[in-house]
């Protein structure tokens, strides 16, 4: 596992982004914590602005055994990485130096397991020193619905307010060059 690094958080979120893509219009807020988009995901923090500590760990498959008791919240979501460049990023400062690339097999679908502790310490406040810790694990996997592995009062509140929100759909299969040429020709008439 790699070492934790500080990540600057503006507006209560940081990202697990593919090539820096932030497709906000596609965010699925249904679990209020690890929220997938058409490319990557946003992670909702407790603090509004400041520093958190994050660790990024690529793995070859789902971690074995029960969820680690050191974490207050654990959520799994599927994400799409069309360029295969999935990194933990500050939404203002970009990829965090020293954290591992999470899309180790290149472009495709990945499963993220996001662990957190401390999200309830300073809710919606500013914190120049980290009071929250995150572990983001990723492995190649087919698209699947979100899975809540450990919850807290804060996450229960977020879930209650997001009930009925639509789940993201798996990305459409990539078209071959020939299929794309045919599609363009048909669109032109």
PDB file of C-alpha atoms in Angstrom:
ATOM      1  CA  UNK A   1       0.000   0.000   0.000  1.00  0.00           C
ATOM      2  CA  UNK A   2       1.307   3.460  -0.830  1.00  0.00           C
ATOM      3  CA  UNK A   3       1.819   6.251   1.705  1.00  0.00           C
ATOM      4  CA  UNK A   4      -0.852   8.846   2.454  1.00  0.00           C
ATOM      5  CA  UNK A   5      -0.532  12.291   0.891  1.00  0.00           C
ATOM      6  CA  UNK A   6      -2.326  15.543   1.596  1.00  0.00           C
ATOM      7  CA  UNK A   7      -4.977  16.551  -0.940  1.00  0.00           C
ATOM      8  CA  UNK A   8      -6.438  20.064  -1.134  1.00  0.00           C
ATOM      9  CA  UNK A   9     -10.253  19.969  -1.062  1.00  0.00           C
ATOM     10  CA  UNK A  10     -12.295  22.888  -2.439  1.00  0.00           C
ATOM     11  CA  UNK A  11     -16.094  22.889  -2.102  1.00  0.00           C
ATOM     12  CA  UNK A  12     -16.201  19.591  -0.174  1.00  0.00           C
ATOM     13  CA  UNK A  13     -14.989  17.258  -2.943  1.00  0.00           C
ATOM     14  CA  UNK A  14     -11.920  15.709  -4.505  1.00  0.00           C
ATOM     15  CA  UNK A  15     -11.814  13.446  -7.515  1.00  0.00           C
ATOM     16  CA  UNK A  16     -10.769  10.076  -8.811  1.00  0.00           C
ATOM     17  CA  UNK A  17     -10.572  11.387 -12.353  1.00  0.00           C
ATOM     18  CA  UNK A  18      -9.674   9.971 -15.746  1.00  0.00           C
ATOM     19  CA  UNK A  19      -7.330  12.424 -17.502  1.00  0.00           C
ATOM     20  CA  UNK A  20      -8.738  15.246 -15.357  1.00  0.00           C
ATOM     21  CA  UNK A  21     -12.238  14.886 -16.871  1.00  0.00           C
ATOM     22  CA  UNK A  22     -14.974  16.247 -14.575  1.00  0.00           C
ATOM     23  CA  UNK A  23     -18.323  15.461 -16.181  1.00  0.00           C
ATOM     24  CA  UNK A  24     -20.456  17.085 -13.478  1.00  0.00           C
ATOM     25  CA  UNK A  25     -23.676  16.780 -15.511  1.00  0.00           C
ATOM     26  CA  UNK A  26     -23.440  12.961 -15.200  1.00  0.00           C
ATOM     27  CA  UNK A  27     -22.849  12.710 -11.421  1.00  0.00           C
ATOM     28  CA  UNK A  28     -24.874  10.051  -9.587  1.00  0.00           C
ATOM     29  CA  UNK A  29     -25.413  11.499  -6.086  1.00  0.00           C
ATOM     30  CA  UNK A  30     -27.365   8.442  -4.857  1.00  0.00           C
ATOM     31  CA  UNK A  31     -24.934   7.443  -2.094  1.00  0.00           C
ATOM     32  CA  UNK A  32     -23.676  10.950  -1.208  1.00  0.00           C
ATOM     33  CA  UNK A  33     -20.090   9.808  -0.677  1.00  0.00           C
ATOM     34  CA  UNK A  34     -18.406   8.112  -3.667  1.00  0.00           C
ATOM     35  CA  UNK A  35     -20.343   9.541  -6.597  1.00  0.00           C
ATOM     36  CA  UNK A  36     -19.553   8.129 -10.040  1.00  0.00           C
ATOM     37  CA  UNK A  37     -19.692  10.128 -13.263  1.00  0.00           C
ATOM     38  CA  UNK A  38     -19.414   9.055 -16.885  1.00  0.00           C
ATOM     39  CA  UNK A  39     -15.613   9.345 -16.377  1.00  0.00           C
ATOM     40  CA  UNK A  40     -14.287   8.645 -12.866  1.00  0.00           C
ATOM     41  CA  UNK A  41     -15.937   9.771  -9.625  1.00  0.00           C
ATOM     42  CA  UNK A  42     -16.123  12.569  -7.089  1.00  0.00           C
ATOM     43  CA  UNK A  43     -15.528  11.871  -3.405  1.00  0.00           C
ATOM     44  CA  UNK A  44     -17.572  14.000  -0.992  1.00  0.00           C
ATOM     45  CA  UNK A  45     -15.662  15.074   2.109  1.00  0.00           C
ATOM     46  CA  UNK A  46     -16.878  16.298   5.491  1.00  0.00           C
ATOM     47  CA  UNK A  47     -14.887  19.520   5.389  1.00  0.00           C
ATOM     48  CA  UNK A  48     -15.818  22.256   2.944  1.00  0.00           C
ATOM     49  CA  UNK A  49     -12.286  23.534   2.275  1.00  0.00           C
ATOM     50  CA  UNK A  50      -8.847  22.406   3.368  1.00  0.00           C
ATOM     51  CA  UNK A  51      -6.590  19.382   3.460  1.00  0.00           C
ATOM     52  CA  UNK A  52      -7.413  15.683   3.775  1.00  0.00           C
ATOM     53  CA  UNK A  53      -5.079  12.664   3.725  1.00  0.00           C
ATOM     54  CA  UNK A  54      -5.512  10.136   0.920  1.00  0.00           C
ATOM     55  CA  UNK A  55      -3.922   6.872  -0.122  1.00  0.00           C
ATOM     56  CA  UNK A  56      -4.415   5.333  -3.586  1.00  0.00           C
ATOM     57  CA  UNK A  57      -3.899   1.597  -3.996  1.00  0.00           C
ATOM     58  CA  UNK A  58      -4.405  -0.310  -7.248  1.00  0.00           C
ATOM     59  CA  UNK A  59      -5.149  -4.017  -6.715  1.00  0.00           C
ATOM     60  CA  UNK A  60      -5.754  -6.921  -9.074  1.00  0.00           C
ATOM     61  CA  UNK A  61      -9.173  -7.845  -7.675  1.00  0.00           C
ATOM     62  CA  UNK A  62     -11.578  -7.298  -4.794  1.00  0.00           C
ATOM     63  CA  UNK A  63      -9.784  -7.150  -1.453  1.00  0.00           C
ATOM     64  CA  UNK A  64     -10.317 -10.415   0.465  1.00  0.00           C
ATOM     65  CA  UNK A  65     -11.981 -10.742   3.839  1.00  0.00           C
ATOM     66  CA  UNK A  66     -14.177  -8.389   5.845  1.00  0.00           C
ATOM     67  CA  UNK A  67     -13.883  -4.623   5.598  1.00  0.00           C
ATOM     68  CA  UNK A  68     -11.176  -3.104   7.794  1.00  0.00           C
ATOM     69  CA  UNK A  69     -12.647  -1.942  11.136  1.00  0.00           C
ATOM     70  CA  UNK A  70     -10.439   1.189  11.125  1.00  0.00           C
ATOM     71  CA  UNK A  71     -12.738   2.847   8.579  1.00  0.00           C
ATOM     72  CA  UNK A  72     -16.075   4.521   9.441  1.00  0.00           C
ATOM     73  CA  UNK A  73     -17.501   4.461   5.894  1.00  0.00           C
ATOM     74  CA  UNK A  74     -16.776   2.166   2.952  1.00  0.00           C
ATOM     75  CA  UNK A  75     -18.525   2.350  -0.413  1.00  0.00           C
ATOM     76  CA  UNK A  76     -17.854   0.558  -3.704  1.00  0.00           C
ATOM     77  CA  UNK A  77     -18.809   2.068  -7.060  1.00  0.00           C
ATOM     78  CA  UNK A  78     -18.031   1.303 -10.687  1.00  0.00           C
ATOM     79  CA  UNK A  79     -16.256   3.902 -12.795  1.00  0.00           C
ATOM     80  CA  UNK A  80     -15.271   4.188 -16.412  1.00  0.00           C
ATOM     81  CA  UNK A  81     -11.739   5.247 -17.382  1.00  0.00           C
ATOM     82  CA  UNK A  82     -11.837   5.726 -21.184  1.00  0.00           C
ATOM     83  CA  UNK A  83      -8.229   6.962 -21.370  1.00  0.00           C
ATOM     84  CA  UNK A  84      -6.878   4.659 -18.640  1.00  0.00           C
ATOM     85  CA  UNK A  85      -5.513   7.579 -16.631  1.00  0.00           C
ATOM     86  CA  UNK A  86      -7.385   7.307 -13.303  1.00  0.00           C
ATOM     87  CA  UNK A  87      -5.739   9.377 -10.547  1.00  0.00           C
ATOM     88  CA  UNK A  88      -6.718  10.876  -7.191  1.00  0.00           C
ATOM     89  CA  UNK A  89      -6.920  14.621  -7.883  1.00  0.00           C
ATOM     90  CA  UNK A  90      -7.569  17.894  -6.144  1.00  0.00           C
ATOM     91  CA  UNK A  91     -10.246  19.679  -8.171  1.00  0.00           C
ATOM     92  CA  UNK A  92      -8.078  22.824  -8.096  1.00  0.00           C
ATOM     93  CA  UNK A  93      -4.543  21.445  -8.118  1.00  0.00           C
ATOM     94  CA  UNK A  94      -4.833  18.330 -10.295  1.00  0.00           C
ATOM     95  CA  UNK A  95      -3.275  14.886  -9.728  1.00  0.00           C
ATOM     96  CA  UNK A  96      -1.631  14.375  -6.350  1.00  0.00           C
ATOM     97  CA  UNK A  97       2.112  13.756  -6.680  1.00  0.00           C
ATOM     98  CA  UNK A  98       3.154  10.514  -5.025  1.00  0.00           C
ATOM     99  CA  UNK A  99      -0.194   8.712  -5.282  1.00  0.00           C
ATOM    100  CA  UNK A 100      -0.429   5.650  -7.524  1.00  0.00           C
ATOM    101  CA  UNK A 101      -2.172   5.399 -10.896  1.00  0.00           C
ATOM    102  CA  UNK A 102      -5.396   3.467 -10.213  1.00  0.00           C
ATOM    103  CA  UNK A 103      -6.158   2.255 -13.770  1.00  0.00           C
ATOM    104  CA  UNK A 104      -3.273  -0.189 -14.025  1.00  0.00           C
ATOM    105  CA  UNK A 105      -4.613  -2.182 -17.011  1.00  0.00           C
ATOM    106  CA  UNK A 106      -5.419   0.854 -19.154  1.00  0.00           C
ATOM    107  CA  UNK A 107      -8.798   2.020 -20.462  1.00  0.00           C
ATOM    108  CA  UNK A 108     -11.956   0.297 -19.212  1.00  0.00           C
ATOM    109  CA  UNK A 109     -14.237  -0.211 -16.233  1.00  0.00           C
ATOM    110  CA  UNK A 110     -12.914  -0.301 -12.681  1.00  0.00           C
ATOM    111  CA  UNK A 111     -14.371  -0.885  -9.265  1.00  0.00           C
ATOM    112  CA  UNK A 112     -13.472   1.710  -6.609  1.00  0.00           C
ATOM    113  CA  UNK A 113     -13.623   0.886  -2.919  1.00  0.00           C
ATOM    114  CA  UNK A 114     -13.498   4.200  -1.048  1.00  0.00           C
ATOM    115  CA  UNK A 115     -12.804   4.153   2.702  1.00  0.00           C
ATOM    116  CA  UNK A 116     -13.174   7.193   4.972  1.00  0.00           C
ATOM    117  CA  UNK A 117     -12.815   8.211   8.573  1.00  0.00           C
ATOM    118  CA  UNK A 118     -13.293  11.646  10.091  1.00  0.00           C
ATOM    119  CA  UNK A 119     -15.953  12.990   7.681  1.00  0.00           C
ATOM    120  CA  UNK A 120     -18.059  13.991  10.703  1.00  0.00           C
ATOM    121  CA  UNK A 121     -15.232  15.797  12.545  1.00  0.00           C
ATOM    122  CA  UNK A 122     -15.635  19.299  11.018  1.00  0.00           C
ATOM    123  CA  UNK A 123     -18.671  19.104   8.745  1.00  0.00           C
ATOM    124  CA  UNK A 124     -18.807  21.977   6.243  1.00  0.00           C
ATOM    125  CA  UNK A 125     -15.922  23.782   7.987  1.00  0.00           C
ATOM    126  CA  UNK A 126     -12.426  24.770   6.892  1.00  0.00           C
ATOM    127  CA  UNK A 127      -9.433  22.740   8.034  1.00  0.00           C
ATOM    128  CA  UNK A 128      -5.846  23.708   7.162  1.00  0.00           C
ATOM    129  CA  UNK A 129      -4.649  20.477   8.822  1.00  0.00           C
ATOM    130  CA  UNK A 130      -6.023  17.076   7.741  1.00  0.00           C
ATOM    131  CA  UNK A 131      -8.774  15.711  10.019  1.00  0.00           C
ATOM    132  CA  UNK A 132     -10.086  13.172   7.484  1.00  0.00           C
ATOM    133  CA  UNK A 133      -8.440  10.088   5.984  1.00  0.00           C
ATOM    134  CA  UNK A 134      -9.330   8.281   2.740  1.00  0.00           C
ATOM    135  CA  UNK A 135      -8.161   5.063   1.138  1.00  0.00           C
ATOM    136  CA  UNK A 136      -9.104   4.553  -2.509  1.00  0.00           C
ATOM    137  CA  UNK A 137      -8.596   1.050  -3.921  1.00  0.00           C
ATOM    138  CA  UNK A 138      -9.265   0.195  -7.569  1.00  0.00           C
ATOM    139  CA  UNK A 139      -9.298  -2.954  -9.689  1.00  0.00           C
ATOM    140  CA  UNK A 140     -10.538  -3.859 -13.173  1.00  0.00           C
ATOM    141  CA  UNK A 141     -14.119  -5.159 -12.969  1.00  0.00           C
ATOM    142  CA  UNK A 142     -17.361  -5.228 -14.952  1.00  0.00           C
ATOM    143  CA  UNK A 143     -19.925  -2.518 -14.251  1.00  0.00           C
ATOM    144  CA  UNK A 144     -22.033  -3.111 -11.103  1.00  0.00           C
ATOM    145  CA  UNK A 145     -24.355  -1.123  -8.850  1.00  0.00           C
ATOM    146  CA  UNK A 146     -22.981   0.768  -5.861  1.00  0.00           C
ATOM    147  CA  UNK A 147     -22.467  -1.251  -2.694  1.00  0.00           C
ATOM    148  CA  UNK A 148     -22.380   0.236   0.826  1.00  0.00           C
ATOM    149  CA  UNK A 149     -20.012  -1.907   2.925  1.00  0.00           C
ATOM    150  CA  UNK A 150     -19.909   0.265   6.061  1.00  0.00           C
ATOM    151  CA  UNK A 151     -22.094   3.214   6.937  1.00  0.00           C
ATOM    152  CA  UNK A 152     -22.141   6.040   9.482  1.00  0.00           C
ATOM    153  CA  UNK A 153     -24.771   8.509  10.696  1.00  0.00           C
ATOM    154  CA  UNK A 154     -23.538  11.002   8.097  1.00  0.00           C
ATOM    155  CA  UNK A 155     -23.740   8.475   5.258  1.00  0.00           C
ATOM    156  CA  UNK A 156     -27.182   7.291   6.431  1.00  0.00           C
ATOM    157  CA  UNK A 157     -28.363  10.919   6.259  1.00  0.00           C
ATOM    158  CA  UNK A 158     -26.909  11.304   2.731  1.00  0.00           C
ATOM    159  CA  UNK A 159     -28.549   8.058   1.615  1.00  0.00           C
ATOM    160  CA  UNK A 160     -31.950   9.102   2.971  1.00  0.00           C
ATOM    161  CA  UNK A 161     -31.784  12.384   1.035  1.00  0.00           C
ATOM    162  CA  UNK A 162     -30.649  10.704  -2.182  1.00  0.00           C
ATOM    163  CA  UNK A 163     -33.298   7.955  -2.273  1.00  0.00           C
ATOM    164  CA  UNK A 164     -34.633   7.440  -5.765  1.00  0.00           C
ATOM    165  CA  UNK A 165     -31.712   9.106  -7.539  1.00  0.00           C
ATOM    166  CA  UNK A 166     -30.874   7.379 -10.816  1.00  0.00           C
ATOM    167  CA  UNK A 167     -27.977   4.936 -10.989  1.00  0.00           C
ATOM    168  CA  UNK A 168     -25.348   5.559 -13.662  1.00  0.00           C
ATOM    169  CA  UNK A 169     -25.401   3.266 -16.660  1.00  0.00           C
ATOM    170  CA  UNK A 170     -22.384   1.374 -17.986  1.00  0.00           C
ATOM    171  CA  UNK A 171     -20.563   3.167 -20.777  1.00  0.00           C
ATOM    172  CA  UNK A 172     -21.579   2.346 -24.328  1.00  0.00           C
ATOM    173  CA  UNK A 173     -19.167   0.008 -26.106  1.00  0.00           C
ATOM    174  CA  UNK A 174     -16.521   1.766 -28.182  1.00  0.00           C
ATOM    175  CA  UNK A 175     -17.173   1.904 -31.905  1.00  0.00           C
ATOM    176  CA  UNK A 176     -14.614   0.662 -34.376  1.00  0.00           C
ATOM    177  CA  UNK A 177     -13.231   3.134 -36.929  1.00  0.00           C
ATOM    178  CA  UNK A 178     -15.354   1.490 -39.622  1.00  0.00           C
ATOM    179  CA  UNK A 179     -18.531   1.794 -37.515  1.00  0.00           C
ATOM    180  CA  UNK A 180     -17.771   5.457 -36.824  1.00  0.00           C
ATOM    181  CA  UNK A 181     -17.205   6.200 -40.539  1.00  0.00           C
ATOM    182  CA  UNK A 182     -20.521   4.520 -41.393  1.00  0.00           C
ATOM    183  CA  UNK A 183     -22.317   6.469 -38.637  1.00  0.00           C
ATOM    184  CA  UNK A 184     -20.933   9.790 -39.943  1.00  0.00           C
ATOM    185  CA  UNK A 185     -21.884   8.888 -43.529  1.00  0.00           C
ATOM    186  CA  UNK A 186     -25.462   8.051 -42.438  1.00  0.00           C
ATOM    187  CA  UNK A 187     -25.757  11.278 -40.442  1.00  0.00           C
ATOM    188  CA  UNK A 188     -24.664  13.363 -43.458  1.00  0.00           C
ATOM    189  CA  UNK A 189     -27.347  11.718 -45.550  1.00  0.00           C
TER     190      UNK A 189
END
